[in-house]
Amino acid sequence: MAQELENTQRVCEAVGDSELTNELWAQAVALSDECSRYLELRFKLRTLAMEAGISPKQWQDIRRGRVTTG
């Protein structure tokens, strides 16, 4: 995400100030903020799962779609 922000900033600076570059930059920043929030929430959920007895391996299996019952 950081690389995408840097790339977008360079492009916007090279093209110059315009409605489109301003909107693109605003969207890139919003996307970065939402990605950060998503990762924060995912970490909190993982913490709750560990506290409920799900092991790190089970968590990874769940995330990768390798859930087994039993």
Steps between C-alpha positions, in 0.01 A plus 500: 500500500783739582651439157167574331471826694851599394427412136175697505668799659771503233245474219286776647801726546623432146161565340427802714210632699163419349161375605597150390836489678342644815227236491750222429718607793200526733387151401850355546518646850149376583588153375813496713303610805237230442768236449659601830162478675434159344835368625434643846161329519640173367767505771238566768288212372805270497573598859143417602522169315822410683338590832209272409736209446573507129864419438718699260502199263123474513472872430720468194304198381175694539640795307624271222171313476633177644248473781442157643225405737542272789 
